[in-house]
Coordinates of C-alpha atoms in Angstrom, one line a residue:
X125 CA -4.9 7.9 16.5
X126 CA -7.4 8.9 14.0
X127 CA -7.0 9.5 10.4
X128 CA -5.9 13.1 9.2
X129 CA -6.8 14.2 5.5
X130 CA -6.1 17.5 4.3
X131 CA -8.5 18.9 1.7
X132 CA -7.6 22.6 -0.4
X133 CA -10.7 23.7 -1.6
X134 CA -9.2 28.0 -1.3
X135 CA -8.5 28.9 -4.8
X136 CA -10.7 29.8 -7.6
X137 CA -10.6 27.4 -10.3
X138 CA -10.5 29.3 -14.1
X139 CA -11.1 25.4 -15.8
X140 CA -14.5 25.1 -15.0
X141 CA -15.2 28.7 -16.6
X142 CA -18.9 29.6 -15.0
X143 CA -19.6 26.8 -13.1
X144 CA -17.6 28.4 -10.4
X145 CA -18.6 31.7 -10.7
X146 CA -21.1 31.7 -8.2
X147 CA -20.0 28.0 -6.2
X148 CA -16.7 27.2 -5.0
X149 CA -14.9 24.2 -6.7
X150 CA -15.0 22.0 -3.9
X151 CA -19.5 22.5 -4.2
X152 CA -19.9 21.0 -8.3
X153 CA -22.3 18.5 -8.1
X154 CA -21.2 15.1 -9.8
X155 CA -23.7 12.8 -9.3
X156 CA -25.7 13.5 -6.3
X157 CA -23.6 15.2 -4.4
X158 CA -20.5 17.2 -4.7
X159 CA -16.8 16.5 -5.2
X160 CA -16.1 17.4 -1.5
X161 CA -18.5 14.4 -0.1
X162 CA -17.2 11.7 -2.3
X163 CA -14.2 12.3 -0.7
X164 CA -15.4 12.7 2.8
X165 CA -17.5 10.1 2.2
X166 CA -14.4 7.7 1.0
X167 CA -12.2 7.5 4.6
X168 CA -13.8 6.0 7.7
X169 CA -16.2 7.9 10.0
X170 CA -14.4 9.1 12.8
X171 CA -11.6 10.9 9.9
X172 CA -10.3 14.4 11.3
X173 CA -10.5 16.6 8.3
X174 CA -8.4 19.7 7.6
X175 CA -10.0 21.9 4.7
X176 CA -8.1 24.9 3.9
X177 CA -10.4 27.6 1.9
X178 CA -10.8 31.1 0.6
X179 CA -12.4 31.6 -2.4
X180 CA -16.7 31.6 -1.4
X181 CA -15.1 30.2 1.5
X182 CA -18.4 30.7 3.3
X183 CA -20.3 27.9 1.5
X184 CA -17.7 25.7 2.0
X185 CA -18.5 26.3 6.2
X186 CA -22.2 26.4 5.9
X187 CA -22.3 23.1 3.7
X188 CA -20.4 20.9 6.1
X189 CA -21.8 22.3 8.7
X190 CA -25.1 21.2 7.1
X191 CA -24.0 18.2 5.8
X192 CA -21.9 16.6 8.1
X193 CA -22.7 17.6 11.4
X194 CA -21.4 14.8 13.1
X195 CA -17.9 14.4 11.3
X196 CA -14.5 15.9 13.2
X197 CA -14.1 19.1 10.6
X198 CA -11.5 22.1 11.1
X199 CA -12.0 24.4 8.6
X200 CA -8.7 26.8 8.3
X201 CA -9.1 30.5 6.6
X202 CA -6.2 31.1 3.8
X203 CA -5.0 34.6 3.9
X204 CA -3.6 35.3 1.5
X205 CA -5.0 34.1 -2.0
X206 CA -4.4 36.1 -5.6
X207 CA -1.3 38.6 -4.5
X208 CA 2.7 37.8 -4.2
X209 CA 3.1 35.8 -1.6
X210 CA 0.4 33.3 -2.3
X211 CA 0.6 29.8 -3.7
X212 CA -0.9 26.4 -3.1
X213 CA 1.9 25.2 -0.8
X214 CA 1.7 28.4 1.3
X215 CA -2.1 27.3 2.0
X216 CA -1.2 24.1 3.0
X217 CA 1.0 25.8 5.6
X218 CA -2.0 27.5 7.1
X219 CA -2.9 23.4 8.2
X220 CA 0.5 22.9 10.0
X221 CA -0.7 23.3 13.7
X222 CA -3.6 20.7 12.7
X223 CA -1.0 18.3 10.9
X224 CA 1.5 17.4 13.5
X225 CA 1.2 13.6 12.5
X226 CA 1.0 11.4 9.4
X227 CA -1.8 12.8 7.0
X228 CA -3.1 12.3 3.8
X229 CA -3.2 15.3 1.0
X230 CA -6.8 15.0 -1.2
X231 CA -7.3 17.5 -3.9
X232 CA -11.0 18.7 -3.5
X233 CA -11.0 18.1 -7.2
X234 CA -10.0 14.9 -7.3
X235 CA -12.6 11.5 -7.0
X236 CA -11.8 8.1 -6.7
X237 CA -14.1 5.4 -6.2
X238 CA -11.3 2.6 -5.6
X239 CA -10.4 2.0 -1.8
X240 CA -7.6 4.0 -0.3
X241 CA -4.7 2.6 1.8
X242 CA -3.9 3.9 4.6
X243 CA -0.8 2.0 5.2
X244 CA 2.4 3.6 7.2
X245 CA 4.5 4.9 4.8
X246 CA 4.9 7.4 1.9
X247 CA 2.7 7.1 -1.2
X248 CA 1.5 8.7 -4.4
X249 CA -1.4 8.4 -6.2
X250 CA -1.1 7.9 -9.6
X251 CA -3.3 7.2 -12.6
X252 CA -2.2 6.0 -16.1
X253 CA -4.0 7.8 -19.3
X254 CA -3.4 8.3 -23.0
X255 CA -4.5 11.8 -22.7
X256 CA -2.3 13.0 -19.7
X257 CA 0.1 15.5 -21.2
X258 CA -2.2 18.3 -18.9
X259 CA -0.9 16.3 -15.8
X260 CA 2.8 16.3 -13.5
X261 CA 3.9 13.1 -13.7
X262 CA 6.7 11.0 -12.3
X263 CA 9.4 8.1 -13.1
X264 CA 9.5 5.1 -10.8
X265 CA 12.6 2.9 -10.1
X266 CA 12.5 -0.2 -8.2
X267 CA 8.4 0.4 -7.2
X268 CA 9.8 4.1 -5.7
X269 CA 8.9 7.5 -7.2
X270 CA 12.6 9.2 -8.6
X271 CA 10.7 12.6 -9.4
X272 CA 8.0 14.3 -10.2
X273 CA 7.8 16.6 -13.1
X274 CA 5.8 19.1 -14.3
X275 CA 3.1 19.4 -17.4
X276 CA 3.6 18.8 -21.0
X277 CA 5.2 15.1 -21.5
X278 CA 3.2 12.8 -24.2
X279 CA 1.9 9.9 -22.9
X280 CA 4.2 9.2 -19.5
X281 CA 3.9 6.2 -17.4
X282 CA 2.6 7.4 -14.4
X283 CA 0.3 11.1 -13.9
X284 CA -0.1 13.1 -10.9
X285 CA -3.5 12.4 -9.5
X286 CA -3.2 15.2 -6.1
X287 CA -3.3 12.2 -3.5
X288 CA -1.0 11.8 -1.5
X289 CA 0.0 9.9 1.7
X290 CA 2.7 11.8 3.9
X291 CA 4.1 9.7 6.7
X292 CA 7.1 11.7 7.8
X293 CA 5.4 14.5 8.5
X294 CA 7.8 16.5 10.0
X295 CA 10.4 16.3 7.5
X296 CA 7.1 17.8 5.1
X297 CA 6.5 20.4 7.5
X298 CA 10.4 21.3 7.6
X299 CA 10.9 21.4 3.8
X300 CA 7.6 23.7 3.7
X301 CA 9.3 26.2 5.8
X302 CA 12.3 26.5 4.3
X303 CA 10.9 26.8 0.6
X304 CA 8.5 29.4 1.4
X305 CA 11.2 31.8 2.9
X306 CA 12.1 32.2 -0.4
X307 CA 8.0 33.1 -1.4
X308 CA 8.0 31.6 -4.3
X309 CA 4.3 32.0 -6.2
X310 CA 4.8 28.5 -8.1
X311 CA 5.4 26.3 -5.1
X312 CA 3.1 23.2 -4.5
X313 CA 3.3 19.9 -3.1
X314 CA 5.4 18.6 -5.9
X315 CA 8.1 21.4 -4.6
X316 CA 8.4 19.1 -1.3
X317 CA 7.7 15.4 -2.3
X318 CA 10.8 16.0 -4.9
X319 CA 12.9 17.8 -1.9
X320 CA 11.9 14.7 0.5
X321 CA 13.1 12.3 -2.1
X322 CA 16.5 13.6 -2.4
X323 CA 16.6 13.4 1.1
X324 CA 16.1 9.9 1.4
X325 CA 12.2 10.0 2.2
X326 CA 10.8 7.4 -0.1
X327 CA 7.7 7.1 -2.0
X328 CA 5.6 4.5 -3.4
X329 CA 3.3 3.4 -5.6
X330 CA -0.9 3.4 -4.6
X331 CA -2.7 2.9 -8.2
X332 CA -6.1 3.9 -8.7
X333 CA -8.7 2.0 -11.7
X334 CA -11.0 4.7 -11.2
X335 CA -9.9 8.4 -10.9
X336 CA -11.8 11.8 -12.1
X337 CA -10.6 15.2 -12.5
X338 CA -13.3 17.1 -11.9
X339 CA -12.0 20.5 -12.0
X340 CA -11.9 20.0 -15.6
X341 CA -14.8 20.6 -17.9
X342 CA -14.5 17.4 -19.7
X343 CA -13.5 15.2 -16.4
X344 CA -16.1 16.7 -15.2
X345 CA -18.9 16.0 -17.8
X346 CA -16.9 12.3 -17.9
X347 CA -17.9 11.6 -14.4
X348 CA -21.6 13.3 -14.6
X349 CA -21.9 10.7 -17.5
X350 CA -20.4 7.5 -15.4
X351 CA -21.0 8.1 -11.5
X352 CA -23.5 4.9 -10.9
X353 CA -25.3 7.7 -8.5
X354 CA -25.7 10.5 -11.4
X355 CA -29.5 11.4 -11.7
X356 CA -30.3 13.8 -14.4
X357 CA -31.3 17.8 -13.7
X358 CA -30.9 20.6 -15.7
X359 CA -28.1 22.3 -14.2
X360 CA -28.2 26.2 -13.3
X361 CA -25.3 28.0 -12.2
X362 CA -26.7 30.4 -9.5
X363 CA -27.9 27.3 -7.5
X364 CA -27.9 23.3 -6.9
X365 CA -29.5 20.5 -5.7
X366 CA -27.6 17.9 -3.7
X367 CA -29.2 14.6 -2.9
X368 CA -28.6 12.4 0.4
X369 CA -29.8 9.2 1.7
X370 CA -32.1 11.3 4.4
X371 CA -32.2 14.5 3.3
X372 CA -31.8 17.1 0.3
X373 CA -29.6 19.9 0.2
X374 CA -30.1 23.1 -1.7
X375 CA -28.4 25.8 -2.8
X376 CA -29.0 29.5 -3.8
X377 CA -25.9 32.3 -4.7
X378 CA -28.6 34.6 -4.0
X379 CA -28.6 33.9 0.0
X380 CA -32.1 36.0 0.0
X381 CA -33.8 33.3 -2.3
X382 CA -32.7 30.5 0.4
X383 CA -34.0 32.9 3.0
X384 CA -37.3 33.6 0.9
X385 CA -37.9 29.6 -0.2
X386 CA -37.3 28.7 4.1
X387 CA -40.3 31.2 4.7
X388 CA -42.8 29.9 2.1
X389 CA -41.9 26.2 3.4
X390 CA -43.2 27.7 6.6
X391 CA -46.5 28.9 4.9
X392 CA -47.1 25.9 2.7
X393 CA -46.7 23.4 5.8
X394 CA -47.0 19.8 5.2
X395 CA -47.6 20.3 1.3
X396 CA -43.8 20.5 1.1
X397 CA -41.0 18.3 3.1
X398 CA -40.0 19.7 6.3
X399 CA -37.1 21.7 6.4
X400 CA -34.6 20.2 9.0
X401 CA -31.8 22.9 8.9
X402 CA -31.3 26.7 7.2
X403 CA -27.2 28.0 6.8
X404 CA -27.7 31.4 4.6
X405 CA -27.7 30.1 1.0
X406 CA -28.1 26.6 2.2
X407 CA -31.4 24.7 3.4
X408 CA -31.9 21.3 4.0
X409 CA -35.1 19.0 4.1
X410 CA -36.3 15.6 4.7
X411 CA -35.7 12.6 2.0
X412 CA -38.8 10.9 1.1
X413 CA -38.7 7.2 -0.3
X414 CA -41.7 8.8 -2.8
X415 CA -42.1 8.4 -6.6
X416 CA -41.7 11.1 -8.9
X417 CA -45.3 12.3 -10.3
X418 CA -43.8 12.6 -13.9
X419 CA -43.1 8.7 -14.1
X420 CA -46.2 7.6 -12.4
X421 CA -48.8 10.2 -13.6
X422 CA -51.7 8.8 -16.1
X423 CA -55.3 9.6 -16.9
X424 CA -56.9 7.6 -14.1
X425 CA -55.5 9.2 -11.2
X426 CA -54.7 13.0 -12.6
X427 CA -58.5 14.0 -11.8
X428 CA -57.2 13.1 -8.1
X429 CA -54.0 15.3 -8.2
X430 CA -56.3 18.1 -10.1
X431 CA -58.9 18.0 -6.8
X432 CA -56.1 17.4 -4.5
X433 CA -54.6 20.7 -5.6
X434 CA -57.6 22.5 -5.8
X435 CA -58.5 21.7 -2.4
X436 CA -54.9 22.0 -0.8
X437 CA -52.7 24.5 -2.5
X438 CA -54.9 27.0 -4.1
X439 CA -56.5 28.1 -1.4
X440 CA -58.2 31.8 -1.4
X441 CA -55.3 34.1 0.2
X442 CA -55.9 37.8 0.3
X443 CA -52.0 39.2 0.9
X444 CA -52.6 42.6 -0.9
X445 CA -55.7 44.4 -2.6
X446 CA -56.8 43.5 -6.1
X447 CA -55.7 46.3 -7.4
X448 CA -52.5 45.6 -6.5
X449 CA -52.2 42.1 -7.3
X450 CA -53.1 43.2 -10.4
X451 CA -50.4 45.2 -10.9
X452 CA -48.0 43.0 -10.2
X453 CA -49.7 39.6 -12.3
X454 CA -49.6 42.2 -15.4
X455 CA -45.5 43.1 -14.4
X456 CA -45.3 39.5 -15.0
X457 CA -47.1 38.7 -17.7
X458 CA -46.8 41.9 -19.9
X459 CA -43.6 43.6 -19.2
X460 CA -41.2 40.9 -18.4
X461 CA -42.3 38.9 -21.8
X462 CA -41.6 42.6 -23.5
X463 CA -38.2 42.0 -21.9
X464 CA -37.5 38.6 -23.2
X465 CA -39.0 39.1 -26.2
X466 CA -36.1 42.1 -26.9
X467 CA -33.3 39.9 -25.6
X468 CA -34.6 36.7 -28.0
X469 CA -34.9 39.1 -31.2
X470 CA -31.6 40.8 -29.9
X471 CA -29.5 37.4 -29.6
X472 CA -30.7 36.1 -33.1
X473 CA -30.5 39.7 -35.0
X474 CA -33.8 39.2 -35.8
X475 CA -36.6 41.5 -36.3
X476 CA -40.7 41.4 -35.3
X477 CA -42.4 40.1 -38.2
X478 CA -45.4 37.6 -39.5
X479 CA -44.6 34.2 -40.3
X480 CA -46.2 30.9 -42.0
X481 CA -45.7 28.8 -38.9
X482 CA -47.3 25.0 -39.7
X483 CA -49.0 26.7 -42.6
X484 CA -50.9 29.0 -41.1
X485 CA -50.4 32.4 -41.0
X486 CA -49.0 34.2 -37.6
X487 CA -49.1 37.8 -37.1
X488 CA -46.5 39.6 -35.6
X489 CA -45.7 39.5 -31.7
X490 CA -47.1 43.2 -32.0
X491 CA -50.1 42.3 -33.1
X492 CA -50.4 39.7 -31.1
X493 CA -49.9 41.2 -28.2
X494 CA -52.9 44.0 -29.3
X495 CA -55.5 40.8 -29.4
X496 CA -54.7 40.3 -25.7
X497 CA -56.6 41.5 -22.9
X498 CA -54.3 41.4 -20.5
X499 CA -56.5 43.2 -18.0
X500 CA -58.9 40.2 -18.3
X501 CA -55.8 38.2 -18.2
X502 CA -54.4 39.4 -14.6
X503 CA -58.0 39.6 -13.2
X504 CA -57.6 36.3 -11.3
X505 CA -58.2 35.7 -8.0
X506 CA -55.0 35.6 -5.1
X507 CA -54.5 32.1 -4.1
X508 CA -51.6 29.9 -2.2
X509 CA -49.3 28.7 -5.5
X510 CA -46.4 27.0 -6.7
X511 CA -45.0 28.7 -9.3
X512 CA -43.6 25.4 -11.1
X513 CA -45.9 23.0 -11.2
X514 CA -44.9 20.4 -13.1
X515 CA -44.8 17.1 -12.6
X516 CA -41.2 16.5 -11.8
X517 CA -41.7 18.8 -8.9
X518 CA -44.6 16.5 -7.7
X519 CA -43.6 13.4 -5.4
X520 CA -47.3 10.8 -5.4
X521 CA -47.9 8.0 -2.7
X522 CA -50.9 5.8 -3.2
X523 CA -53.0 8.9 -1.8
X524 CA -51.2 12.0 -1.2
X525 CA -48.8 14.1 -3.0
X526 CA -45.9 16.3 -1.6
X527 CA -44.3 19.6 -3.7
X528 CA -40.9 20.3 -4.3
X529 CA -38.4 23.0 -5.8
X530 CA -41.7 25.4 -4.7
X531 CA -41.2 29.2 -5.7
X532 CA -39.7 31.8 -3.1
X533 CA -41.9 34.2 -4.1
X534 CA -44.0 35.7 -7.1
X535 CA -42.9 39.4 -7.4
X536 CA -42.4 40.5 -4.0
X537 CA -45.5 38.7 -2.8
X538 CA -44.9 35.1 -0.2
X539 CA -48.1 34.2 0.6
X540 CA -50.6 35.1 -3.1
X541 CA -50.3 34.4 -6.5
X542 CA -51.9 33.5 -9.7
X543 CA -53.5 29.6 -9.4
X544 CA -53.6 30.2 -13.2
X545 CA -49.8 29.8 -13.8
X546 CA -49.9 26.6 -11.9
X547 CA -52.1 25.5 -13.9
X548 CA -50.5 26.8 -17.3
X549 CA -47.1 25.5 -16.1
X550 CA -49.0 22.2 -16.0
X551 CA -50.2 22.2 -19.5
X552 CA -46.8 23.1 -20.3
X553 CA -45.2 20.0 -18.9
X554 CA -47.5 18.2 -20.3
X555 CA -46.3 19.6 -23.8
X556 CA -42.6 20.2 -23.3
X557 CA -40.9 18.6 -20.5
X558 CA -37.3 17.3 -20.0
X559 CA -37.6 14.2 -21.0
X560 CA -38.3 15.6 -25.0
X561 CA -36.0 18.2 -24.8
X562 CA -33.2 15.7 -23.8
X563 CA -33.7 13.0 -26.3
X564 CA -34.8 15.8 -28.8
X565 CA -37.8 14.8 -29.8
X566 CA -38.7 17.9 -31.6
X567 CA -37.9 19.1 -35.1
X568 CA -37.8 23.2 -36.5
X569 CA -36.8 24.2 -39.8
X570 CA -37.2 27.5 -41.2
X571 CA -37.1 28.3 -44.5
X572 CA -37.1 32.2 -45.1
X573 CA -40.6 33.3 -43.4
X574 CA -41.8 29.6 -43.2
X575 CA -41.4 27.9 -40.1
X576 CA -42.6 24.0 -40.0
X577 CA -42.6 22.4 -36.0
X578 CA -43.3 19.1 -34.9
X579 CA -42.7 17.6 -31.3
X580 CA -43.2 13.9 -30.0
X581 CA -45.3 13.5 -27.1
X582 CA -46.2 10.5 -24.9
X583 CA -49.3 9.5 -25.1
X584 CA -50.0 9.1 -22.1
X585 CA -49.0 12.3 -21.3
X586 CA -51.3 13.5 -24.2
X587 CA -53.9 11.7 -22.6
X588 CA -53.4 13.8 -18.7
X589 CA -53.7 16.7 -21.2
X590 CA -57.3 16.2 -22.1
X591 CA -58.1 15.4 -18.5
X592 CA -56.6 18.5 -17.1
X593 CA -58.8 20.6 -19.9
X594 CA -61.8 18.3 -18.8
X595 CA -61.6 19.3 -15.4
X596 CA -60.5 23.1 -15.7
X597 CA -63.9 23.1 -17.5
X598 CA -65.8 21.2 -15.7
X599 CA -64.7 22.8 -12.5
X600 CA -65.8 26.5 -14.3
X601 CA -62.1 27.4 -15.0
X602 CA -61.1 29.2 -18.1
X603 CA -59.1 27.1 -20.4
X604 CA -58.7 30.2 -23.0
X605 CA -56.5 31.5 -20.4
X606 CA -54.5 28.6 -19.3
X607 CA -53.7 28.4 -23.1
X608 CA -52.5 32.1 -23.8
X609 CA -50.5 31.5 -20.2
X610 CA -49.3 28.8 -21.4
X611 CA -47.9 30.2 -24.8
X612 CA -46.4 33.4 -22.3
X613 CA -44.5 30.9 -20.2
X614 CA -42.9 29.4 -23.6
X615 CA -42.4 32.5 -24.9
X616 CA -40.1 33.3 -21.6
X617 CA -38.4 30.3 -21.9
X618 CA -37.2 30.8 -25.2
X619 CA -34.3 33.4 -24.5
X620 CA -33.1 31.3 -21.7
X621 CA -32.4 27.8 -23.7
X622 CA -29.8 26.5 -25.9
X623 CA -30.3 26.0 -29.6
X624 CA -31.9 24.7 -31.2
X625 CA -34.4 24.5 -28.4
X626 CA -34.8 28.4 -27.9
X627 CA -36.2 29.0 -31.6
X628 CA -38.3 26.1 -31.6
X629 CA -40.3 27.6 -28.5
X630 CA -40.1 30.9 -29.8
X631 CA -42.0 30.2 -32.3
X632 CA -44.0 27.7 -30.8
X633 CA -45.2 30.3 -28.4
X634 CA -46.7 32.4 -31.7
X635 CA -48.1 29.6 -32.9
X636 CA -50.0 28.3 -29.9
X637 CA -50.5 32.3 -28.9
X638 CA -52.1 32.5 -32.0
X639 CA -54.7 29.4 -31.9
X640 CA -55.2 30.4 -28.1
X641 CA -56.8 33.6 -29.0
X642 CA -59.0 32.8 -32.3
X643 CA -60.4 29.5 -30.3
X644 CA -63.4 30.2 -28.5
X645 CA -64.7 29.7 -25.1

């Protein structure tokens, strides 16, 4: 007889504050992937799984059914969540006709990377840990749990860890019934191991070395940190990346943005992986064994990614009239940096004024924005895009590149869009990328009006920087506009970061703004 494991992944979890706002618990990415396929990924293939869920309960169905295809899942609907009647131990319940043999109970929030036992009998996980007072714990007599307690004890021998083998399953199931008659909000598991006990249904011991709670914001972080899979992303909370050995799994709150990115794979063809399989805010595409541009990029072979883009992404494509496009490019450019403009002056109580920025003198964003033409500026022509090119959305083989995280849409538009912001997102990477920003490689100190900025680039990087300006010129391109684009797209970045990051681009943007427009041609 197969395995059985029971996984709760129904209620929403107020630990992890926003990260599961828009993502249910079960969905945090770790390392690679989430909590809910290290543990899937733990027991042996042919594993019957039993998830109970609720909360974004939805995800939950369209991720494993994207995911794991092949595995024996039952996914059981909770009722009744956040109203009297409800409680962890009355979800479990809603398993029962799916449990009618010996099964194993696995917290969706709860990792291990030792090897579980599935021997026939009783057992509890447990963990030992100075910290643990946060945790139910237990005493043991003679290798055998006496009791499990609740919360609050300093520094007890044995914590909790939500792992559980049950072997007589029907005495479980019994117990269950007869506690909830009484529907009690506060029962759990610990309601019917304790019951079992005193009833002569033994358990022991199974240690784990390595154990992570990871509906805990400091677990969690603790396991981003160790994980030998972790890779290292900027994390946003409205959507995720999960990475497989064969294939990539995405994710969007917004279902319409999955729906959106699906449709411009279609248009962009081969210049992005194929997309394999599409479950509302879910898509998945094709693994390739590829290197990442941003580690292998250098002056010799950028003038080949420059006329590889040129001649396959931005293409001439004619979705609307030029009128129109214009429209929308200026939305973008003029009125949506208005916006975060506000909201960056807003957050730091601060007002629109001149500053001595690297000792030179910087009007105000006002005047700044007066020595822009921005009708010059959105007079581009429509072409197949991006919309964030940079190099760590670039994979290279020895002759061919491949795009990913590619743009649902610009505005409203799928198919046109400004090849000028590709390549002003470029010379932005190639000034400010991850890597800096995580080992903080830049420095900002204001003093009053004076603002001095410094940032440490590779020079190599400095070095595809010159190319790309060589060959936007020689190719009749105008690098005056890739430079005040450039300076737009730092200035919208700068509401969105964390500080001290967000003032250094702020006013890096009117410093770079400012040299973009005296500079000549």
């Amino acid at each position: 007889m197969a395995l059985k494991v029971l996984i709760p992944t129904w209620w929403k979890w107020v630990d992890l504050w926003d990260i599961t706002k828009y993502l249910n618990k079960a969905l945090v990415k770790i390392g690679k992937k989430p909590s809910i396929s290290y543990i899937i990924e733990s027991y042996p293939s042919d594993t019957e799984f039993i998830i109970t869920t609720w909360y974004y309960g939805s995800q939950v169905k369209d991720f494993l059914k994207i995911v794991y295809p092949e595995n024996n899942i039952t996914v059981v609907d909770v009722d009744v969540y956040d109203w009297p009647g409800s409680s962890i131990l009355y979800s479990m319940s809603k398993a029962k006709p799916y449990l009618q043999s010996p099964f194993i109970y696995h917290a969706c929030d709860t990792v291990v990377l030792d090897k579980i036992d599935f021997k026939d009998s009783n057992w509890i996980g447990w963990f030992k840990w100075e910290w643990s007072s946060n945790y139910a714990w237990f005493n043991v007599t003679w290798k055998e749990v006496d009791k499990i307690y609740d919360k609050w004890i300093i520094d007890p021998d044995y914590i909790h860890i939500w792992l559980v083998k049950i072997n007589d399953f029907e005495n479980f199931w019994n117990i269950v019934d007869s506690l909830l008659k009484n529907n009690n909000e506060t029962l759990n598991d610990i309601s019917v191991i304790n019951s079992m006990i005193r009833n002569w249904s033994g358990f022991s011991l199974n240690v784990f070395e390595k154990w992570y709670d990871t509906g805990n914001v400091d677990w969690l972080n603790k396991a981003r940190r160790e994980i030998h899979d972790s890779f290292h992303i900027l994390d946003k909370l409205e959507e995720s990346i999960y990475i497989y050995d064969d294939f990539v799994v995405k994710f969007f709150y917004d279902k319409s943005l999955s729906e959106k990115r699906v449709e411009r794979a279609r248009l962009l063809k081969w210049l992005v992986p194929n997309i394999e399989w599409h479950e509302n805010n879910f898509f998945r595409y094709e693994f390739a064994e590829w290197k990442l541009y941003s580690r292998t990029a250098n002056p010799q072979n950028f003038k080949d990614f420059f006329i590889w883009s040129k001649e396959n992404l931005w293409k001439e494509s004619n979705e609307v009239s030029q009128e129109e496009f214009k429209k929308v490019c200026h939305n973008f450019y003029h009125k949506k940096s208005i916006e975060r403009i506000d909201k960056f002056l807003n957050n730091h109580n601060l007002v629109d004024e001149s500053n001595i920025i690297n000792w030179e003198h910087v009007p105000s964003i006002k005047e700044l924005f007066e020595k822009v033409d921005f009708d010059w500026l959105c007079s581009s022509k429509q072409t197949f895009f991006h919309w964030d090119y940079i190099l760590d959305n670039i994979l290279q083989t020895e002759n061919w590149f491949s795009l990913l995280d590619w743009r649902q849409d610009f505005g409203w538009l799928l198919q046109s869009w400004d090849m000028y912001y590709d390549l002003s997102k470029l010379n932005h990477n190639l000034t400010v990328n991850h890597d800096l920003v995580n080992a903080d490689l830049f420095t900002i100190e204001k003093n009053w009006n004076s603002v001095n900025l410094d940032i440490n680039r590779r020079e190599n990087l400095v070095q595809c920087q010159n190319s790309l300006h060589k060959m936007i010129i020689e190719n009749w391109f105008d690098l005056k506009k890739v430079k005040i684009l450039t300076a737009i797209i730092w200035l919208n970045m700068s509401p969105l970061h964390h500080h001290p990051f967000d003032k250094f681009l702020f006013y890096f943007w009117k410093l770079n703004l400012w040299r973009a427009i005296n500079e000549n041609n």
